Amino acid sequence: MRLRKRGLVARLVLAVVVAGTLSAALGALLLHWTARSTLRAEVVQRSSLVAHELAIRLYGRVANDLDTLQMVAATHAVTQLVPEAAAELRTVLRTSATYDELVLFDVRGRPVTAAANAFAAETVDYAGRPDIADQATAGGYVGLGDAFPPDLEMAVPVENPPGTAVGFLLARLPLELLAAGIQQHDLRTGTTSFLVDGAGTVLVHPERDRMVDRERFPLEQLTDGHAGTTIVVGVNRLIAASAPLEAFGGAVVLTQDERIALQPVSRRLLDLGAILGVVLVTTMLAVSLAGGWLLRPLGQLLEAVHRLGRGERGVRVGRSGTGEIALLAGEFDRMAETLDRRDAQLTELQRLSLLVNAAVDCDGLTDDLVRGARSLLQSEAAAFVALRDDGPAVTAVGTVLDAPLVQELVEVSTNGAAHVSAVPDGQALSVPVTTLTGATLGVLTTVRRAGDFTDEEVRLATAFAAFAGVALDNARRLELEQALVNELQESVERRRMLIGGVSHEFRTPLTCIAGFSSELQERWDELASDERELLLAKIHQHADELDHLVTQLLEFAATERGRTSTTISVVRLADIVQQEIASLAPLLAGRPVSVTVPHTEVLADPRMLRGVLNNLISNAVKYSLPGTPITIHAEHSGDAIRIDVRDEGIGMSPAEIQLAFEPFWRAPAARGERGTGLGLALVAEYVRAMGGMLRATSEPGKGSTFSFTLRARVREAQP
Amino acid sequence: MINMREVGREEHHTPFGALIVDDEDDIRLLVRLAIQRWNRGLFVAAEVDDGETALDRIENADPAIVVLDQMMPGIDGLETATRILELRPHQPIVLFSAYLDPAIERQAAEIGIARCVHKRDLSSLPSILYGLLSPS
């Protein structure tokens, strides 16, 4: 909070300094601009006056020259229009250096005689001047010659007698001479004045070079005719004023450099500028001094915040500024680091969620989760300890967890909270993985060798574990559903086999019972008594068979529905074995039956035990040739009793042994032996219900041995 | 093995020998008893308990008719019939089964089995057999 206030104050001070400087500068500029325009107006006005003065002065000169010329024209020789007049003209030229040349013309403008100044630059072609004859003879003419730079030509009529023009006298004088007065003025005042003709062509200019080209002065830019204003000629801004020259329709133009003309104001501006400059320099110094440790880092911070805001990653300010600014920069960097890390973690989480959603089996999913946890928490190793009915199952990457750690993790899982513990090579962060309903599936652990886990990472791990729990639960459900579907399909298949197979097994005894009873009924008198007894015995046998089938089916149906109730009691094994052999005596007739069973007590359900023995002995009879021996042997095996039922019959292949306990499976080698294929399945079910184990060993052609175990009754030690 | 004495064979009928193929001893006994009781020129030429044995012994027994069970260990009735008919194309065969459905009956007809008889119709078996052998 303090840091923020300091930042605000610094910004405020800076703003005030900048605003002050700016307004001072603006004020100065405004003042300057006002002063400047006032002065310019003054200069223009003055220039215009000067121009007019110069023009008047020029006019006076021209008028003066015309007067002189008229006097010459009145001399005798001239009025006669004779060539001898030249002598008089020459005399005039000698006494006045004004004219370059004097020429006498007749009334049509044809030259009569002439005289030229010795200093005249060039020889004049005495061409006729009919063009000006009328004007010159009428009253006089003033104009510019054809050459460039032009001369001023002025002509006065020659009258003889007075009032009657007989010709005219023309004088040529260089404009330069005429403008000499202007140039003197220029020298005094620092202006530049020159003459232009009516079209603005510069005729006489102080810089002679300019006269080579017919440079044109933009007279039309001067407002109200030839009044003064500022115009731009070349690169210089000029303040110009002009005054018309009636004599030849031209003008006097007076110009001065604006910078020079307005110099006094500019000097003031300079002074003001100097003051402002001092202020500015001071400000800049202050800013740059402050900037070194205040503004620059702030700028960097602002830039960094901006970049971060745009979603850029890896933005850092680094060591910058001093005091609070440095602290701020440090805080910023830490924040940016956190953001970067969170961003990376978020990306990892998204990747994992895609991966996990794609996983269909628990094992693959567990692998993904363990790898994901390791990369998410930047750990060297990670493991998932699944809690299963048959003990913990570990899936690990990076390291193998030792048994004590696994045990510790299992304990952690029961606490239900994340747990950081020290392990031999670093820190372990463990979080229980539970389903949404709270059932614990296992523990997810990551091991980091360097650096501690932060609270934030613990929270992240917890969140990930929750996610993992849901994913695992889903995968497990999917697997269970798949298993259920498979089981249902198997069940349907079993039902189909039951109907197909068992109905056939019922059909045969029923056919026999019906056939034999019909035989007895119809041929009772024909048959001998032993024949009748035989047929009756057969009916009885088939009825027993039907009973056995029905019993087996009902028993199996009960086990499938989980409705078998087991009543374990202490029974004498030998007694049960003897009882069962006795009940199966007809079946065992003609066979050597060997029974070696110790007089021991076992924990068993008597009904189930009889069922087991009945089925195993019947099976032995069914799959062995008449007369071959059947062995029933029992012995202690630890705290259990193992009972073997062995025959010397056709035996089974290893593949057949695998299938032997499947319901409805019957050995293909069974010849003429009926059965539901449920006998061994029931045996397996009964043995399991009594807590025993069942196995079969066999060799094709040599016979099979079925062994099962029962718990022996443990006699309590006598005190 | 139960041996019933021969009863009621009448000499004025042309005797027809029957081969009984069934894995159930008592079914074979019942068929034999039925044939004996009917007593009109039919006799049991031979009894076997599976298809392979039937094929081995059919030439020697040279039966006028074969009574064949369908469900037997090893090769079943339809397969046995197919192979008998390969050896003896004109051999009359009756499929005597506890389980008959339209599919099996159609297959039996295609193979060339003369007739299908359900085991529950044991009492009418002799007349069916005789009917097949005496087209009149």
mmCIF file of C-alpha atoms in Angstrom, chain A residues 49 70 151 157 167 190 196 239 268 278 307 340 361 456 490 525 530 575 701:
data_model
loop_
_atom_site.group_PDB
_atom_site.id
_atom_site.type_symbol
_atom_site.label_atom_id
_atom_site.label_comp_id
_atom_site.label_asym_id
_atom_site.label_seq_id
_atom_site.Cartn_x
_atom_site.Cartn_y
_atom_site.Cartn_z
ATOM 1 C CA LEU A 49 5.787 54.437 -47.028
ATOM 2 C CA GLN A 70 13.186 69.819 -73.348
ATOM 3 C CA ASP A 151 17.416 51.510 -70.495
ATOM 4 C CA PRO A 157 8.961 66.824 -79.184
ATOM 5 C CA GLY A 167 10.546 65.644 -84.878
ATOM 6 C CA GLY A 190 19.496 47.250 -44.831
ATOM 7 C CA VAL A 196 10.153 45.956 -61.709
ATOM 8 C CA ILE A 239 8.450 41.575 -45.939
ATOM 9 C CA ARG A 268 12.941 38.978 -26.743
ATOM 10 C CA VAL A 278 16.819 26.903 -17.951
ATOM 11 C CA ARG A 307 3.206 -7.538 -21.498
ATOM 12 C CA ASP A 340 4.156 -18.688 -15.384
ATOM 13 C CA ASP A 361 -8.356 -49.091 -19.004
ATOM 14 C CA GLU A 456 0.206 -24.048 -3.416
ATOM 15 C CA GLU A 490 -21.581 -65.570 -21.143
ATOM 16 C CA ASP A 525 -47.853 -111.433 -20.853
ATOM 17 C CA ASP A 530 -36.835 -111.387 -15.291
ATOM 18 C CA ASP A 575 -18.258 -91.362 7.531
ATOM 19 C CA GLY A 701 -5.085 -91.960 -21.589
#
